[in-house]
Amino acid sequence: MSSHPIIFLTGHRKSGTSVFHRLFDGHSQVCCYPVDISIFYAYFPCFTNDMSVSSQDLRNRLELVVRKSMKKLEWWLVQQNFSLDGFVKNFVGRIQDEQLRNRALVLDALRQSWLKTAGCSDLNIPVVFKETSQAGFFEQLRSDFPSLRMVSIIRDPRDNYAALKAGVKKYYSRFGESDNMTLASLLNRVRFDLKAAEVNQRLYPKNFLAIKFEDLVESPQNTMENVSRFLGISFEDAMLRPTFLGEIYKGNNHDGVPMSGISKQNLGRWEQRISEEEAMIIEYWLKDVMEIWGYRMRFPVESSQMAFSNFYSWYNCKYFYHDTFQNQN
């Protein structure tokens, strides 16, 4: 177990995690890891669960993930004379072979390496990490980091899907995603995120806090003051101005519209951005967890069930159906 403080920010992709992360960039009482750590989806669990992968291959994978996740910092690395090679070697070198499959120990090695390489003078200062969809793994991390504080940002799944759908053609299609595949992913992961947030906040109120994206953009000061109290840090005005390594942060939405501060430009706009059928599918499958967080349904369940049954026909064929009749005598 480690007594070192870690602040972990999470939420479903395109639920507001990036702008939330940027609100800690200029805070004087934390050391903010500037990008998604990426290791909790690009390394754990798919590589670490495969026992045929050697220790050297795991080390190589860790190096690859950290290097690629840092790519967007190239301008800053040059400006700060920051040695990416030195950082990566320091990080991977801290991990023993028997620790390579342990989430908490790998994260702690990243914490120590960032503090050292980034020049944070106080080695006991809380480090802020961000990774999407980790609320369901909270208990695993808390068992190794008793002082861990996790904050999960949640968003109306209809708006969340609208933000994702805007990027399918321009971005997610590069990875083989279609509109339906993006929707299928959201139905599974958002359900897990919203359910885990409710359970964690109820069972571990001192270590886990869920905030709503809608509250953040409509009442940013009240929301961030609440977050500050939960984390045990002072509220600072910097927490109202998203920055990226000290530079003004203009957002990463797929509409290509620069963001000004904490923006609510797409708040509640799902009706203009997704189809009624897509909204019905979301409501039918997520109704119970959406209502936990105060999201009201727009469509009757009878209509939503018909929409979902049509979607499920595709979903089942894509992911679950196996032709047991093929090549049979």
CSV table of C-alpha atoms in Angstrom, one decimal:
chain,number,residue,atom,x,y,z
A,1,MET,CA,0.0,0.0,0.0
A,2,SER,CA,1.1,3.6,-0.7
A,3,SER,CA,0.2,6.6,1.5
A,4,HIS,CA,1.1,9.0,-1.3
A,5,PRO,CA,-1.9,11.1,-2.4
A,6,ILE,CA,-3.3,10.5,-5.9
A,7,ILE,CA,-6.1,12.4,-7.5
A,8,PHE,CA,-7.7,10.4,-10.3
A,9,LEU,CA,-10.1,12.0,-12.8
A,10,THR,CA,-12.3,9.9,-14.9
A,11,GLY,CA,-15.6,9.6,-16.9
A,12,HIS,CA,-16.7,8.3,-20.2
A,13,ARG,CA,-15.0,9.7,-23.3
A,14,LYS,CA,-16.5,13.0,-24.5
A,15,SER,CA,-18.2,13.5,-21.1
A,16,GLY,CA,-16.1,16.5,-20.3
A,17,THR,CA,-13.1,14.8,-18.8
A,18,SER,CA,-10.6,16.8,-20.8
A,19,VAL,CA,-11.8,20.3,-19.8
A,20,PHE,CA,-12.2,19.0,-16.2
A,21,HIS,CA,-8.6,17.8,-16.3
A,22,ARG,CA,-7.4,21.2,-17.6
A,23,LEU,CA,-8.9,23.0,-14.6
A,24,PHE,CA,-6.1,21.5,-12.5
A,25,ASP,CA,-3.3,22.5,-14.8
A,26,GLY,CA,-2.6,25.8,-13.0
A,27,HIS,CA,-3.3,24.8,-9.4
A,28,SER,CA,-0.5,25.5,-7.0
A,29,GLN,CA,-1.1,22.6,-4.7
A,30,VAL,CA,-1.1,19.7,-7.2
A,31,CYS,CA,1.3,18.3,-9.8
A,32,CYS,CA,-0.8,17.6,-12.9
A,33,TYR,CA,0.2,14.8,-15.3
A,34,PRO,CA,-0.6,16.7,-18.5
A,35,VAL,CA,-2.1,13.9,-20.7
A,36,ASP,CA,-4.3,10.8,-20.4
A,37,ILE,CA,-2.1,8.2,-18.8
A,38,SER,CA,-3.5,5.7,-21.4
A,39,ILE,CA,-2.0,2.7,-19.7
A,40,PHE,CA,-5.3,1.7,-18.2
A,41,TYR,CA,-6.8,0.8,-21.6
A,42,ALA,CA,-3.8,0.5,-23.9
A,43,TYR,CA,-1.8,-1.7,-21.5
A,44,PHE,CA,-4.1,-3.0,-18.8
A,45,PRO,CA,-6.0,-5.3,-19.1
A,46,CYS,CA,-5.7,-6.7,-22.6
A,47,PHE,CA,-1.9,-7.1,-22.5
A,48,THR,CA,-1.4,-7.9,-18.9
A,49,ASN,CA,-4.1,-10.6,-18.8
A,50,ASP,CA,-2.3,-12.5,-21.5
A,51,MET,CA,0.2,-14.6,-19.6
A,52,SER,CA,2.0,-15.6,-22.8
A,53,VAL,CA,3.2,-12.0,-23.1
A,54,SER,CA,6.8,-11.8,-21.8
A,55,SER,CA,8.1,-9.3,-19.2
A,56,GLN,CA,10.2,-7.7,-21.9
A,57,ASP,CA,7.2,-7.4,-24.3
A,58,LEU,CA,5.3,-5.7,-21.4
A,59,ARG,CA,8.1,-3.2,-20.9
A,60,ASN,CA,8.2,-2.5,-24.6
A,61,ARG,CA,4.4,-1.9,-24.6
A,62,LEU,CA,4.6,0.4,-21.6
A,63,GLU,CA,7.3,2.5,-23.3
A,64,LEU,CA,5.3,2.6,-26.5
A,65,VAL,CA,2.1,3.8,-24.7
A,66,VAL,CA,3.8,6.5,-22.7
A,67,ARG,CA,5.7,7.8,-25.7
A,68,LYS,CA,2.7,8.0,-27.9
A,69,SER,CA,0.5,9.5,-25.3
A,70,MET,CA,3.1,12.3,-24.8
A,71,LYS,CA,3.2,13.0,-28.5
A,72,LYS,CA,1.0,16.1,-28.3
A,73,LEU,CA,3.5,17.6,-25.9
A,74,GLU,CA,6.3,17.9,-28.5
A,75,TRP,CA,6.3,21.7,-28.5
A,76,TRP,CA,6.5,21.8,-24.7
A,77,LEU,CA,9.2,19.1,-24.4
A,78,VAL,CA,11.5,21.1,-26.7
A,79,GLN,CA,10.6,24.4,-24.9
A,80,GLN,CA,11.3,22.9,-21.4
A,81,ASN,CA,14.4,20.9,-22.5
A,82,PHE,CA,12.4,17.9,-21.2
A,83,SER,CA,14.0,14.5,-21.8
A,84,LEU,CA,11.2,12.1,-22.9
A,85,ASP,CA,13.8,9.3,-23.1
A,86,GLY,CA,14.9,10.0,-19.6
A,87,PHE,CA,11.3,10.1,-18.3
A,88,VAL,CA,10.3,6.8,-20.0
A,89,LYS,CA,13.5,5.0,-18.9
A,90,ASN,CA,13.0,6.3,-15.3
A,91,PHE,CA,9.4,5.1,-15.3
A,92,VAL,CA,9.9,1.6,-16.7
A,93,GLY,CA,13.1,1.2,-14.7
A,94,ARG,CA,11.2,1.5,-11.5
A,95,ILE,CA,9.0,-1.5,-12.2
A,96,GLN,CA,10.2,-5.0,-11.3
A,97,ASP,CA,9.2,-7.9,-13.6
A,98,GLU,CA,6.7,-9.2,-11.0
A,99,GLN,CA,5.1,-5.8,-10.8
A,100,LEU,CA,4.4,-5.3,-14.5
A,101,ARG,CA,0.8,-6.7,-14.2
A,102,ASN,CA,-0.1,-4.7,-11.1
A,103,ARG,CA,-2.2,-1.6,-11.8
A,104,ALA,CA,-1.4,0.2,-8.6
A,105,LEU,CA,2.4,-0.4,-8.6
A,106,VAL,CA,2.7,0.7,-12.3
A,107,LEU,CA,0.7,3.8,-11.5
A,108,ASP,CA,2.9,4.6,-8.5
A,109,ALA,CA,6.0,4.2,-10.7
A,110,LEU,CA,4.5,6.7,-13.1
A,111,ARG,CA,3.7,9.1,-10.2
A,112,GLN,CA,7.3,8.9,-8.9
A,113,SER,CA,8.8,9.4,-12.3
A,114,TRP,CA,6.6,12.4,-13.3
A,115,LEU,CA,7.4,14.1,-10.0
A,116,LYS,CA,11.1,13.6,-10.5
A,117,THR,CA,11.4,14.3,-14.2
A,118,ALA,CA,8.9,17.3,-14.3
A,119,GLY,CA,10.8,19.0,-11.5
A,120,CYS,CA,8.1,19.0,-8.8
A,121,SER,CA,10.0,20.0,-5.7
A,122,ASP,CA,7.6,18.5,-3.2
A,123,LEU,CA,7.6,14.7,-3.7
A,124,ASN,CA,4.5,14.4,-1.4
A,125,ILE,CA,2.3,16.7,-3.5
A,126,PRO,CA,-0.8,15.1,-4.9
A,127,VAL,CA,-0.4,14.0,-8.5
A,128,VAL,CA,-3.5,14.5,-10.8
A,129,PHE,CA,-4.0,11.7,-13.3
A,130,LYS,CA,-6.7,11.3,-15.9
A,131,GLU,CA,-8.1,8.2,-17.7
A,132,THR,CA,-11.5,7.5,-19.1
A,133,SER,CA,-14.0,4.9,-17.7
A,134,GLN,CA,-12.1,3.9,-14.6
A,135,ALA,CA,-14.9,4.3,-12.0
A,136,GLY,CA,-15.5,0.5,-12.1
A,137,PHE,CA,-11.9,-0.2,-11.1
A,138,PHE,CA,-12.0,2.2,-8.2
A,139,GLU,CA,-11.9,-0.4,-5.5
A,140,GLN,CA,-8.8,-2.1,-7.0
A,141,LEU,CA,-6.9,1.2,-6.8
A,142,ARG,CA,-8.2,2.2,-3.4
A,143,SER,CA,-7.0,-1.0,-1.8
A,144,ASP,CA,-3.4,0.0,-2.7
A,145,PHE,CA,-3.8,3.8,-2.3
A,146,PRO,CA,-5.9,4.4,0.8
A,147,SER,CA,-5.6,8.1,0.3
A,148,LEU,CA,-6.8,8.0,-3.3
A,149,ARG,CA,-9.4,10.5,-4.3
A,150,MET,CA,-11.3,9.8,-7.5
A,151,VAL,CA,-13.7,12.2,-9.2
A,152,SER,CA,-15.9,11.0,-12.0
A,153,ILE,CA,-17.6,13.4,-14.4
A,154,ILE,CA,-20.9,12.1,-15.8
A,155,ARG,CA,-23.0,13.6,-18.6
A,156,ASP,CA,-26.4,13.0,-20.1
A,157,PRO,CA,-25.7,10.0,-22.4
A,158,ARG,CA,-27.7,11.5,-25.2
A,159,ASP,CA,-25.5,14.6,-25.3
A,160,ASN,CA,-22.5,12.3,-24.7
A,161,TYR,CA,-23.3,10.2,-27.8
A,162,ALA,CA,-23.9,13.4,-29.8
A,163,ALA,CA,-20.4,14.5,-29.0
A,164,LEU,CA,-19.0,11.1,-30.1
A,165,LYS,CA,-21.1,10.9,-33.2
A,166,ALA,CA,-19.7,14.2,-34.4
A,167,GLY,CA,-16.3,12.5,-34.5
A,168,VAL,CA,-17.1,9.2,-36.2
A,169,LYS,CA,-16.4,10.2,-39.8
A,170,LYS,CA,-13.5,12.5,-38.9
A,171,TYR,CA,-11.8,10.4,-36.2
A,172,TYR,CA,-13.2,7.2,-34.9
A,173,SER,CA,-13.7,5.7,-38.3
A,174,ARG,CA,-9.9,5.5,-38.5
A,175,PHE,CA,-10.1,2.8,-35.8
A,176,GLY,CA,-12.9,1.0,-37.6
A,177,GLU,CA,-15.8,2.5,-35.7
A,178,SER,CA,-19.2,3.3,-37.3
A,179,ASP,CA,-22.1,5.2,-35.8
A,180,ASN,CA,-23.6,1.9,-34.6
A,181,MET,CA,-20.4,0.7,-33.1
A,182,THR,CA,-19.9,4.0,-31.3
A,183,LEU,CA,-23.4,3.7,-29.9
A,184,ALA,CA,-22.9,0.1,-28.8
A,185,SER,CA,-19.7,1.1,-27.0
A,186,LEU,CA,-21.5,4.0,-25.2
A,187,LEU,CA,-24.4,1.7,-24.1
A,188,ASN,CA,-22.0,-0.6,-22.4
A,189,ARG,CA,-19.4,1.7,-21.0
A,190,VAL,CA,-21.7,4.5,-19.9
A,191,ARG,CA,-23.9,2.0,-18.1
A,192,PHE,CA,-20.9,0.8,-16.2
A,193,ASP,CA,-19.7,4.3,-15.5
A,194,LEU,CA,-23.0,5.6,-14.2
A,195,LYS,CA,-23.7,2.5,-12.1
A,196,ALA,CA,-20.2,2.4,-10.6
A,197,ALA,CA,-20.3,6.1,-9.8
A,198,GLU,CA,-23.5,5.6,-7.8
A,199,VAL,CA,-22.2,2.6,-6.0
A,200,ASN,CA,-18.8,4.1,-5.2
A,201,GLN,CA,-20.1,7.5,-4.0
A,202,ARG,CA,-22.6,5.7,-1.7
A,203,LEU,CA,-20.0,3.2,-0.3
A,204,TYR,CA,-16.9,5.4,-0.2
A,205,PRO,CA,-18.0,9.1,0.1
A,206,LYS,CA,-14.6,10.1,1.5
A,207,ASN,CA,-12.7,8.7,-1.5
A,208,PHE,CA,-15.1,9.0,-4.5
A,209,LEU,CA,-17.1,11.9,-5.8
A,210,ALA,CA,-19.3,12.1,-8.9
A,211,ILE,CA,-20.0,15.5,-10.6
A,212,LYS,CA,-22.3,16.2,-13.5
A,213,PHE,CA,-21.0,17.9,-16.6
A,214,GLU,CA,-24.2,20.0,-16.7
A,215,ASP,CA,-23.4,21.4,-13.2
A,216,LEU,CA,-19.8,22.1,-14.2
A,217,VAL,CA,-20.7,24.2,-17.2
A,218,GLU,CA,-23.7,26.0,-15.6
A,219,SER,CA,-22.2,26.6,-12.1
A,220,PRO,CA,-18.5,26.2,-12.5
A,221,GLN,CA,-17.4,28.0,-9.3
A,222,ASN,CA,-19.8,26.2,-7.1
A,223,THR,CA,-18.9,22.8,-8.6
A,224,MET,CA,-15.2,23.4,-8.4
A,225,GLU,CA,-15.4,24.7,-4.8
A,226,ASN,CA,-17.2,21.4,-4.0
A,227,VAL,CA,-14.5,19.4,-5.8
A,228,SER,CA,-11.8,21.3,-3.9
A,229,ARG,CA,-13.4,20.6,-0.5
A,230,PHE,CA,-13.6,16.9,-1.4
A,231,LEU,CA,-9.9,16.8,-2.5
A,232,GLY,CA,-8.7,18.7,0.5
A,233,ILE,CA,-7.1,21.5,-1.6
A,234,SER,CA,-7.8,25.2,-1.7
A,235,PHE,CA,-10.1,26.6,-4.3
A,236,GLU,CA,-8.1,28.8,-6.7
A,237,ASP,CA,-9.3,31.0,-9.6
A,238,ALA,CA,-7.2,28.9,-11.9
A,239,MET,CA,-9.8,26.2,-11.5
A,240,LEU,CA,-12.2,28.3,-13.6
A,241,ARG,CA,-9.8,28.7,-16.5
A,242,PRO,CA,-8.9,25.5,-18.4
A,243,THR,CA,-5.2,25.6,-19.5
A,244,PHE,CA,-2.9,23.1,-21.1
A,245,LEU,CA,0.7,23.5,-19.7
A,246,GLY,CA,-0.1,27.1,-19.0
A,247,GLU,CA,-1.5,27.9,-22.4
A,248,ILE,CA,-5.2,28.6,-23.0
A,249,TYR,CA,-7.1,25.4,-23.7
A,250,LYS,CA,-9.5,25.7,-26.6
A,251,GLY,CA,-11.1,22.3,-26.3
A,252,ASN,CA,-11.1,19.1,-28.3
A,253,ASN,CA,-14.6,18.8,-29.7
A,254,HIS,CA,-15.1,17.1,-33.0
A,255,ASP,CA,-17.1,20.0,-34.4
A,256,GLY,CA,-13.9,22.0,-34.8
A,257,VAL,CA,-15.4,24.9,-32.8
A,258,PRO,CA,-12.8,26.5,-30.5
A,259,MET,CA,-14.0,26.5,-26.9
A,260,SER,CA,-13.9,29.6,-24.8
A,261,GLY,CA,-13.3,28.7,-21.1
A,262,ILE,CA,-15.8,26.3,-19.6
A,263,SER,CA,-18.3,26.2,-22.5
A,264,LYS,CA,-22.0,25.1,-22.5
A,265,GLN,CA,-22.4,25.5,-26.2
A,266,ASN,CA,-23.6,21.9,-26.7
A,267,LEU,CA,-25.4,21.5,-23.4
A,268,GLY,CA,-28.8,19.8,-24.0
A,269,ARG,CA,-28.4,19.9,-27.8
A,270,TRP,CA,-28.8,16.2,-28.5
A,271,GLU,CA,-32.1,16.6,-30.2
A,272,GLN,CA,-30.4,18.6,-32.9
A,273,ARG,CA,-27.4,16.3,-33.1
A,274,ILE,CA,-28.7,12.7,-33.0
A,275,SER,CA,-31.7,11.0,-34.4
A,276,GLU,CA,-34.9,10.2,-32.4
A,277,GLU,CA,-34.2,6.5,-32.9
A,278,GLU,CA,-30.7,6.8,-31.4
A,279,ALA,CA,-32.1,8.8,-28.4
A,280,MET,CA,-34.7,6.1,-27.9
A,281,ILE,CA,-32.1,3.3,-28.0
A,282,ILE,CA,-30.1,5.1,-25.3
A,283,GLU,CA,-33.2,5.8,-23.1
A,284,TYR,CA,-34.4,2.2,-23.4
A,285,TRP,CA,-31.1,0.7,-22.3
A,286,LEU,CA,-30.0,3.3,-19.8
A,287,LYS,CA,-33.2,4.6,-18.3
A,288,ASP,CA,-32.6,3.3,-14.8
A,289,VAL,CA,-29.1,4.6,-14.4
A,290,MET,CA,-30.0,7.9,-16.1
A,291,GLU,CA,-32.8,8.5,-13.7
A,292,ILE,CA,-30.5,7.9,-10.8
A,293,TRP,CA,-28.6,11.0,-11.9
A,294,GLY,CA,-31.7,13.1,-12.7
A,295,TYR,CA,-31.8,12.7,-16.5
A,296,ARG,CA,-35.4,12.7,-17.7
A,297,MET,CA,-36.7,10.5,-20.4
A,298,ARG,CA,-38.2,12.0,-23.5
A,299,PHE,CA,-39.9,9.0,-25.2
A,300,PRO,CA,-42.4,6.4,-24.0
A,301,VAL,CA,-40.8,3.0,-23.3
A,302,GLU,CA,-43.0,1.3,-25.9
A,303,SER,CA,-41.5,3.4,-28.7
A,304,SER,CA,-38.0,3.0,-27.3
A,305,GLN,CA,-38.4,-0.8,-27.2
A,306,MET,CA,-39.1,-0.9,-30.9
A,307,ALA,CA,-36.1,1.2,-31.7
A,308,PHE,CA,-33.9,-0.9,-29.4
A,309,SER,CA,-35.1,-4.2,-30.9
A,310,ASN,CA,-34.1,-2.9,-34.4
A,311,PHE,CA,-30.7,-1.9,-33.0
A,312,TYR,CA,-30.3,-5.2,-31.2
A,313,SER,CA,-30.8,-7.1,-34.5
A,314,TRP,CA,-27.6,-5.5,-35.8
A,315,TYR,CA,-25.8,-5.7,-32.4
A,316,ASN,CA,-26.4,-9.4,-32.0
A,317,CYS,CA,-25.2,-10.2,-35.5
A,318,LYS,CA,-22.1,-8.0,-35.1
A,319,TYR,CA,-20.9,-9.3,-31.7
A,320,PHE,CA,-22.7,-12.4,-30.5
A,321,TYR,CA,-24.1,-14.6,-33.3
A,322,HIS,CA,-22.2,-17.7,-34.1
A,323,ASP,CA,-23.3,-19.8,-37.1
A,324,THR,CA,-23.6,-23.3,-35.7
A,325,PHE,CA,-25.2,-24.6,-38.9
A,326,GLN,CA,-22.3,-23.9,-41.2
A,327,ASN,CA,-20.4,-26.9,-42.6
A,328,GLN,CA,-22.6,-29.4,-40.8
A,329,ASN,CA,-23.7,-32.7,-42.3
